[in-house]
């Protein structure tokens, strides 16, 4: 497996037109950018290139316009902000205005690379998609990963290939079937798994506990049973909550043990579980966290996520957080500066941990300068 070229592997960039695939998929409200973090995050790579005399053309998707131009997803606001932060840097129109982007159409790749000399991928959050702007340009142009992407790859492949032990993965959130693949892959490298959020109910159900009307995926119960057996056989602990918080059948706030009565819904791990999960995090040397422990958007159900976030901030372990909602929870508790790495890609970080590679990285490895 050849290595992934870095910016230095582009050689002399002076006078070259460089297409930089950025992730400018910023949160917007009525045409106004509510958080420009993703634009600012792209500046180190953009500045690296412009300081060395390159002309930078950036390109990104924004939202899901489904292959057609849609003023709601126009890049105008992003372009205006970028002009303030990096004068003279171009930004193409929303890549997903053209069906060729998601369809990886060679004609769209040709359009993107017309007049372009080199390509840089700095959009980690899109690297798990074989879209035109991700996998197309490296087939013909000297290419490299940008500084953001390079950091993501170093951190996440480091976790996968050479973590300091004990290595603990904390998983939660609501996308259960999406994440069970990574649970299985993580069982190979972690010493323990901690499972909260809506994800815990499919596991609790697989263990025979009653879960009331909590969110769960019945067709994943067998998979959870298999994963529980696999972990037991390999001596790895899967920590599940033994107390829960939610609402009873009448919709009133309630606390429960591991079993929920009929009609009840679990929306958070209980205080005992949150304390137990924190202890596991404090004793670890590496922790990867993806997925909130509960419905933290509702203040009644944020305590479990807050306690785990605080343990992530307090532990001496090397701490990595992936997932849009997990990152949002950390930011809500103002703890985002207290962990070692917050990944910009939810799906991409899980897929990289699970498979050890992504379509966008494979494409860069195949570039003519690699
Ligand atoms: P991430 O974006 O970090 O990968 P997910 O998208 O998988 O995480 O899940 C985040 C969502 O999961 C949040 O909106 C949260 O409200 C929800 N969630 C967490 N626990 C529960 C629960 N017990 N019941 C319902 N929803 C939950
Ligand atoms: Mg999410």
XYZ file of C-alpha atoms and ligand atoms in Angstrom:
398
model
C 0.000 0.000 0.000
C 1.646 3.221 -1.121
C 1.490 6.197 1.192
C -0.944 9.070 0.978
C 0.808 12.134 -0.495
C 0.973 15.228 1.730
C 1.197 18.883 0.663
C 5.002 18.647 0.479
C 4.614 15.880 -2.120
C 3.021 18.378 -4.526
C 6.448 19.840 -5.245
C 6.593 23.445 -6.437
C 3.114 24.979 -6.328
C 4.158 28.475 -7.474
C 1.944 29.711 -10.291
C -0.188 26.553 -10.159
C -3.994 26.495 -9.968
C -4.868 24.142 -7.125
C -8.360 22.751 -6.599
C -8.978 22.292 -2.861
C -11.941 20.104 -1.897
C -13.074 21.644 1.399
C -15.911 20.837 3.762
C -17.836 24.120 3.844
C -21.071 22.345 4.785
C -21.725 25.016 7.445
C -24.882 25.343 9.544
C -27.151 28.006 7.992
C -30.265 29.755 9.194
C -32.269 31.750 6.639
C -29.251 32.306 4.386
C -27.001 33.341 7.307
C -24.051 31.234 8.505
C -24.565 30.413 12.196
C -21.066 28.946 12.740
C -18.122 29.578 10.402
C -15.835 27.041 12.117
C -15.538 24.875 8.998
C -14.444 27.838 6.873
C -11.832 28.904 9.422
C -10.673 25.300 9.753
C -9.761 25.243 6.042
C -7.470 28.282 6.323
C -4.214 26.500 7.288
C -4.263 24.464 4.058
C -5.416 27.409 1.914
C -2.726 29.659 3.417
C -0.034 26.980 3.009
C -0.772 27.009 -0.726
C -1.228 30.753 -1.267
C 1.920 31.609 0.748
C 3.841 29.444 -1.712
C 2.412 31.248 -4.713
C -0.462 28.953 -5.731
C -3.868 30.168 -6.884
C -6.491 28.342 -4.821
C -9.917 27.298 -6.111
C -12.065 25.760 -3.390
C -15.101 23.532 -3.877
C -17.602 22.057 -1.408
C -21.089 20.693 -1.049
C -23.673 22.390 1.172
C -26.750 20.520 2.347
C -28.588 18.047 0.140
C -29.807 19.796 -3.024
C -30.075 16.382 -4.731
C -28.316 17.136 -8.019
C -30.167 20.329 -8.969
C -29.479 24.029 -8.474
C -31.439 25.334 -5.495
C -31.007 28.905 -4.196
C -31.583 27.618 -0.658
C -28.215 25.833 -0.853
C -26.267 28.492 -2.745
C -22.656 29.085 -1.668
C -23.059 32.902 -1.739
C -22.912 33.373 2.043
C -19.927 31.024 2.331
C -18.186 32.813 -0.555
C -18.676 36.172 1.168
C -17.243 34.876 4.440
C -14.335 33.198 2.653
C -13.541 36.482 0.862
C -13.150 38.114 4.294
C -10.948 35.337 5.674
C -8.923 34.502 2.544
C -9.114 37.267 -0.053
C -8.580 36.146 -3.644
C -9.508 32.503 -3.029
C -12.201 31.268 -5.406
C -15.141 29.073 -4.424
C -17.085 27.074 -6.995
C -20.879 26.678 -6.814
C -22.315 23.913 -4.592
C -20.940 20.640 -5.995
C -24.227 18.844 -5.389
C -26.075 21.200 -7.752
C -24.786 18.806 -10.429
C -25.960 15.172 -10.327
C -22.501 14.286 -11.647
C -21.012 14.939 -8.206
C -22.788 12.177 -6.305
C -22.909 10.011 -9.449
C -19.119 10.345 -9.907
C -19.659 11.244 -13.561
C -16.376 11.524 -15.546
C -17.817 14.512 -17.441
C -18.283 16.350 -14.142
C -14.751 15.440 -13.045
C -13.463 16.881 -16.351
C -15.427 20.074 -15.709
C -14.007 20.384 -12.185
C -10.418 19.832 -13.252
C -10.540 22.023 -16.378
C -7.650 24.499 -16.098
C -6.541 22.956 -12.766
C -2.946 21.781 -12.214
C -3.133 20.064 -8.802
C -5.677 18.728 -6.332
C -5.853 18.813 -2.533
C -8.452 16.963 -0.479
C -9.174 18.588 2.887
C -12.771 17.375 3.272
C -12.494 14.456 5.686
C -16.265 14.443 6.265
C -16.806 13.551 2.588
C -13.948 11.053 2.154
C -16.159 8.031 2.779
C -18.134 8.914 -0.357
C -16.897 7.962 -3.828
C -18.154 11.279 -5.213
C -16.659 13.015 -8.268
C -14.863 15.780 -6.360
C -13.314 13.241 -3.965
C -12.170 10.365 -6.155
C -12.055 11.981 -9.621
C -9.223 14.560 -9.642
C -6.510 12.251 -8.189
C -6.866 9.913 -11.167
C -5.102 12.497 -13.352
C -3.658 15.330 -11.224
C -0.775 15.463 -8.734
C -2.699 15.300 -5.448
C -2.336 15.542 -1.694
C -4.253 15.511 1.539
C -4.610 18.900 3.202
C -3.566 19.580 6.778
C -7.007 18.905 8.286
C -7.333 15.589 6.505
C -3.772 14.637 7.429
C -4.502 15.193 11.137
C -7.703 13.126 10.955
C -5.893 10.249 9.269
C -2.994 10.314 11.749
C -5.268 10.356 14.782
C -7.858 7.826 13.636
C -5.464 5.341 12.028
C -3.333 5.712 15.154
C -6.333 4.598 17.211
C -6.995 1.715 14.901
C -3.434 0.458 14.521
C -1.523 1.375 17.656
C -3.656 2.592 20.576
C -2.256 2.860 24.103
C -4.069 0.369 26.313
C -6.489 0.271 28.002
C -8.350 1.497 24.905
C -12.030 2.177 25.556
C -14.701 3.047 22.997
C -17.801 4.850 24.237
C -20.733 4.558 21.847
C -24.216 6.004 21.914
C -26.537 8.029 19.727
C -29.457 6.840 17.686
C -28.031 5.394 14.439
C -27.842 1.834 15.713
C -27.621 -0.330 12.601
C -25.174 2.169 11.045
C -22.833 1.742 13.985
C -22.915 -1.990 14.746
C -20.282 -2.647 12.076
C -17.869 -0.402 13.896
C -18.740 -2.067 17.214
C -17.687 -5.375 15.681
C -14.446 -3.929 14.281
C -13.660 -2.152 17.549
C -13.986 -5.413 19.468
C -10.706 -6.397 17.785
C -8.752 -3.453 19.181
C -10.481 -2.142 22.304
C -10.178 -3.488 25.839
C -13.718 -2.432 26.717
C -16.813 -0.972 25.091
C -19.180 1.387 26.869
C -22.642 1.599 25.345
C -25.282 4.208 26.136
C -27.694 6.350 24.117
C -30.515 4.740 22.196
C -28.010 2.112 21.091
C -28.071 0.453 24.526
C -31.681 -0.693 24.229
C -31.067 -3.141 21.408
C -28.245 -4.631 23.506
C -30.377 -4.683 26.689
C -33.180 -6.339 24.751
C -30.697 -8.920 23.446
C -29.831 -9.664 27.090
C -33.512 -10.241 27.880
C -34.316 -6.990 29.699
C -37.613 -5.252 28.977
C -37.070 -1.875 27.352
C -40.645 -0.497 27.221
C -41.170 1.762 24.228
C -37.551 2.934 24.000
C -35.966 3.372 20.584
C -34.607 0.052 19.348
C -34.039 -1.939 16.171
C -35.631 -5.395 16.466
C -33.814 -6.717 13.404
C -30.460 -5.990 15.081
C -31.130 -8.025 18.247
C -29.416 -11.113 16.816
C -26.366 -9.048 15.842
C -26.193 -7.644 19.375
C -26.438 -11.169 20.820
C -23.564 -12.256 18.618
C -21.459 -9.228 19.620
C -22.129 -9.888 23.316
C -21.049 -13.523 22.893
C -17.982 -12.465 20.900
C -16.924 -9.987 23.600
C -17.424 -12.561 26.359
C -15.341 -15.107 24.435
C -12.508 -12.612 23.916
C -12.501 -11.355 27.519
C -13.600 -7.847 26.573
C -16.238 -6.125 28.652
C -19.260 -4.450 27.094
C -20.483 -2.015 29.754
C -24.224 -1.367 29.536
C -26.193 1.022 31.761
C -27.751 -0.470 34.885
C -29.925 2.519 35.584
C -31.874 4.662 33.135
C -33.784 7.936 33.008
C -36.781 8.678 30.822
C -40.547 8.998 30.939
C -43.165 6.600 32.263
C -46.238 5.481 30.311
C -48.028 8.709 31.348
C -45.150 10.785 29.940
C -43.785 11.888 33.320
C -40.053 12.080 34.068
C -38.957 8.858 35.772
C -35.871 6.884 36.776
C -35.566 3.152 36.240
C -33.236 0.228 36.780
C -32.133 -1.911 33.834
C -35.701 -2.928 32.947
C -38.338 -0.482 31.835
C -42.075 -1.019 32.462
C -44.520 -1.218 29.543
C -45.012 2.109 27.820
C -41.948 3.743 29.424
C -39.213 5.285 27.295
C -35.522 5.566 28.182
C -33.959 8.864 27.123
C -30.723 8.909 29.147
C -28.420 6.704 31.171
C -28.973 7.042 34.915
C -26.573 8.694 37.404
C -25.141 5.362 38.608
C -24.289 4.322 35.040
C -22.876 7.746 34.238
C -20.551 7.465 37.258
C -19.538 3.913 36.309
C -18.871 4.947 32.686
C -16.775 7.897 33.933
C -14.635 5.525 36.013
C -13.924 3.417 32.919
C -12.931 6.579 30.997
C -10.723 7.839 33.842
C -8.831 4.516 33.982
C -8.244 4.324 30.205
C -5.197 5.510 28.247
C -7.080 5.949 24.971
C -10.783 6.798 24.582
C -12.841 7.138 21.422
C -16.335 8.531 21.928
C -19.111 8.582 19.349
C -22.768 9.227 20.084
C -24.464 11.060 22.971
C -25.510 9.003 26.021
C -29.048 10.372 25.816
C -31.357 12.925 24.235
C -29.066 15.718 25.461
C -30.938 18.378 23.437
C -33.606 18.159 26.185
C -32.185 19.497 29.491
C -34.042 16.757 31.407
C -31.973 14.139 29.571
C -28.554 15.770 29.233
C -26.972 14.636 32.531
C -25.525 11.326 31.280
C -23.910 12.945 28.244
C -22.604 15.825 30.371
C -21.018 13.447 32.908
C -19.329 11.402 30.184
C -18.162 14.610 28.427
C -16.677 15.841 31.712
C -14.848 12.528 32.176
C -13.477 12.891 28.623
C -12.179 16.326 29.644
C -10.747 15.141 32.987
C -9.107 11.834 32.036
C -5.377 11.685 31.309
C -6.161 9.363 28.383
C -5.709 10.431 24.744
C -9.275 11.412 23.845
C -10.931 11.480 20.426
C -14.538 12.442 19.732
C -16.319 11.719 16.430
C -19.880 12.423 15.330
C -21.783 15.613 14.629
C -24.104 15.360 17.609
C -21.345 14.246 19.988
C -19.257 17.263 18.947
C -22.321 19.496 19.378
C -22.841 18.097 22.895
C -19.200 18.812 23.804
C -19.543 22.355 22.472
C -22.812 22.822 24.395
C -20.959 21.913 27.611
C -17.990 24.093 26.531
C -15.654 21.117 26.759
C -14.619 20.967 23.100
C -11.162 22.378 23.878
C -10.626 19.810 26.642
C -10.288 16.708 24.452
C -7.329 15.858 22.215
C -9.148 15.624 18.894
C -12.669 16.367 17.691
C -13.159 14.721 14.322
C -14.914 16.765 11.643
C -16.415 13.643 10.077
C -19.006 11.508 11.841
C -19.631 8.781 9.269
C -16.105 9.080 7.880
C -14.450 8.625 11.296
C -16.485 5.495 12.020
C -15.813 4.050 8.581
C -12.079 4.736 8.855
C -11.969 3.033 12.268
C -13.982 0.113 10.958
C -12.271 -0.472 7.609
C -8.910 1.271 7.956
C -9.403 3.049 4.641
C -11.798 5.371 2.791
C -12.519 5.868 -0.930
C -11.026 9.371 -0.776
C -7.780 8.109 0.785
C -7.486 5.230 -1.674
C -7.907 7.732 -4.513
C -5.060 9.893 -3.169
C -2.818 6.843 -2.868
C -3.389 6.216 -6.563
C -2.459 9.768 -7.647
C 0.360 10.175 -10.200
C 2.683 11.759 -7.591
C 1.975 9.172 -4.844
P -23.549 11.366 16.296
O -24.067 12.485 15.414
O -22.677 11.874 17.404
O -22.920 10.260 15.497
P -26.138 10.085 16.351
O -26.518 10.922 15.187
O -26.020 8.621 16.176
O -24.797 10.682 17.022
O -27.212 10.279 17.524
C -27.484 11.514 18.101
C -28.923 11.577 18.525
O -29.248 10.479 19.340
C -29.215 12.808 19.335
O -30.100 13.649 18.603
C -29.884 12.273 20.609
O -31.032 13.008 20.990
C -30.297 10.876 20.186
N -30.434 9.961 21.313
C -29.497 9.590 22.200
N -29.992 8.758 23.126
C -31.306 8.601 22.836
C -32.357 7.855 23.420
N -32.174 7.116 24.515
N -33.562 7.919 22.825
C -33.759 8.667 21.735
N -32.802 9.386 21.119
C -31.586 9.369 21.677
Mg -25.822 12.651 14.263
